[in-house]
Amino acid sequence: MTEKTTPEGIREKLVRTKERWAEEGRLLTGAAGDPARDRLPPGQRLVTDWPVLDLGIQPDVEEEVARLDIDGLVENPVSLSWAELMALPQEERRNDIHCVTQWSRYDNDWRGISVTDLLARARPRPEGRFVTMESHDGYTTNLPLADLDRPENLLATHWSGTKLTRQHGGPLRLVVPHLYFWKSPKWIRRITVIAEDRPGFWEVRGYHDRGDPWLEERYS
Ligand SMILES: Nc1nc2c(c(=O)[nH]1)N[C@H]1C(S)=C(S)[C@@H](COP(=O)(O)O)O[C@H]1N2
Ligand SMILES: [Mo]
């Protein structure tokens, strides 16, 4: 098989294409958006289906082995099994999602666990100002702690009333709706609170460090 037809070859090619877009500043409109006035951020178009985007590996994470750890610079490290996660209050959120590849999808209904509640339980230390997050497919992404610790964020287990499918990150994915969707890790495994920012998979490949869709923070 040639480089282009093996799964690794296809994945490498996709990653390189997106790196090149980042270098060239592709997809930038240069217009600022105003969330008070508009619903669709600049340069986005509305879709009604739900595209699947990942690195081509969709790990099969059984609920029996799923866990979530919150560790690093916290007073009280948290390590919860699936059963322990399910015993926590289940909350609902509705929000719009915006992908850096220009699609947006309105009114996504999620159910899951409040991120602010879990962070309150872990109690980050004052020097912990960022997080790095790890997923079962090896994906990583980073956030300022303040962007993670927001009431609209959710560790989602359900979408539109049914269990989140494996292709969309089930059994557990983070949803951070105020930033581009690459900041919402699927198949999340660990959240580590750190003192210095640590860029993740796409951030080291030219994507913006924060990713605010209203400011079109697509690339660094
Ligand atoms: N674990 C993991 N999470 C991930 C990704 C990934 O490759 N692996 N891709 C990100 C990107 S770039 C996007 S746009 C969204 C896509 O989520 P979806 O497939 O549910 O639409 O997941 C994000 N979270
Ligand atoms: Mo993306």
PDB file of C-alpha atoms and ligand atoms in Angstrom, residues 18 50-55 99-100 103 135-137 139 167-169 173 181-187 202 207, ligand 1:
ATOM      1  CA  LYS A  18      -4.550  21.496   8.363  1.00  0.00           C
ATOM      2  CA  TRP A  50     -23.309  16.773  12.761  1.00  0.00           C
ATOM      3  CA  PRO A  51     -19.920  16.196  11.091  1.00  0.00           C
ATOM      4  CA  VAL A  52     -17.419  13.823  12.717  1.00  0.00           C
ATOM      5  CA  LEU A  53     -13.868  15.117  13.096  1.00  0.00           C
ATOM      6  CA  ASP A  54     -11.005  13.385  14.830  1.00  0.00           C
ATOM      7  CA  LEU A  55      -7.615  11.825  14.191  1.00  0.00           C
ATOM      8  CA  CYS A  99     -15.791  24.160  14.452  1.00  0.00           C
ATOM      9  CA  VAL A 100     -12.666  25.857  13.130  1.00  0.00           C
ATOM     10  CA  TRP A 103     -19.315  24.638  10.365  1.00  0.00           C
ATOM     11  CA  SER A 135      -8.101  11.535  25.739  1.00  0.00           C
ATOM     12  CA  HIS A 136      -8.097   7.812  25.023  1.00  0.00           C
ATOM     13  CA  ASP A 137      -7.025   8.351  21.389  1.00  0.00           C
ATOM     14  CA  TYR A 139      -5.417  13.658  21.655  1.00  0.00           C
ATOM     15  CA  GLN A 167     -17.897   8.608  16.994  1.00  0.00           C
ATOM     16  CA  HIS A 168     -18.867  11.804  18.864  1.00  0.00           C
ATOM     17  CA  GLY A 169     -16.751  10.967  21.900  1.00  0.00           C
ATOM     18  CA  ARG A 173     -16.665  14.091  26.228  1.00  0.00           C
ATOM     19  CA  PHE A 181     -14.861  22.726  19.024  1.00  0.00           C
ATOM     20  CA  TRP A 182     -11.281  21.392  18.950  1.00  0.00           C
ATOM     21  CA  LYS A 183     -11.188  22.591  22.608  1.00  0.00           C
ATOM     22  CA  SER A 184     -13.905  19.999  23.430  1.00  0.00           C
ATOM     23  CA  PRO A 185     -12.048  16.684  23.810  1.00  0.00           C
ATOM     24  CA  LYS A 186     -13.884  13.477  22.944  1.00  0.00           C
ATOM     25  CA  TRP A 187     -13.227  10.277  24.996  1.00  0.00           C
ATOM     26  CA  TRP A 202      -3.502  21.169  17.310  1.00  0.00           C
ATOM     27  CA  TYR A 207      -3.916  26.447  15.784  1.00  0.00           C
TER      28      TYR A 207
HETATM   29  N1  LIG B   1     -10.141  12.962  21.637  1.00  0.00           N
HETATM   30  C1  LIG B   1     -10.337  13.800  20.612  1.00  0.00           C
HETATM   31  N2  LIG B   1     -11.137  14.851  20.785  1.00  0.00           N
HETATM   32  C2  LIG B   1     -11.360  15.722  19.778  1.00  0.00           C
HETATM   33  C3  LIG B   1     -10.729  15.558  18.524  1.00  0.00           C
HETATM   34  C4  LIG B   1      -9.887  14.423  18.362  1.00  0.00           C
HETATM   35  O1  LIG B   1      -9.278  14.191  17.296  1.00  0.00           O
HETATM   36  N3  LIG B   1      -9.721  13.575  19.425  1.00  0.00           N
HETATM   37  N4  LIG B   1     -10.969  16.466  17.502  1.00  0.00           N
HETATM   38  C5  LIG B   1     -11.463  17.783  17.898  1.00  0.00           C
HETATM   39  C6  LIG B   1     -11.980  18.539  16.762  1.00  0.00           C
HETATM   40  S1  LIG B   1     -10.823  19.234  15.720  1.00  0.00           S
HETATM   41  C7  LIG B   1     -13.327  18.773  16.589  1.00  0.00           C
HETATM   42  S2  LIG B   1     -13.901  19.820  15.387  1.00  0.00           S
HETATM   43  C8  LIG B   1     -14.327  18.097  17.426  1.00  0.00           C
HETATM   44  C9  LIG B   1     -15.273  17.302  16.548  1.00  0.00           C
HETATM   45  O2  LIG B   1     -16.244  16.664  17.339  1.00  0.00           O
HETATM   46  P1  LIG B   1     -17.341  15.791  16.589  1.00  0.00           P
HETATM   47  O3  LIG B   1     -16.627  14.718  15.822  1.00  0.00           O
HETATM   48  O4  LIG B   1     -18.223  15.248  17.667  1.00  0.00           O
HETATM   49  O5  LIG B   1     -18.071  16.735  15.681  1.00  0.00           O
HETATM   50  O6  LIG B   1     -13.740  17.204  18.366  1.00  0.00           O
HETATM   51  C10 LIG B   1     -12.560  17.691  18.964  1.00  0.00           C
HETATM   52  N5  LIG B   1     -12.193  16.780  20.001  1.00  0.00           N
END
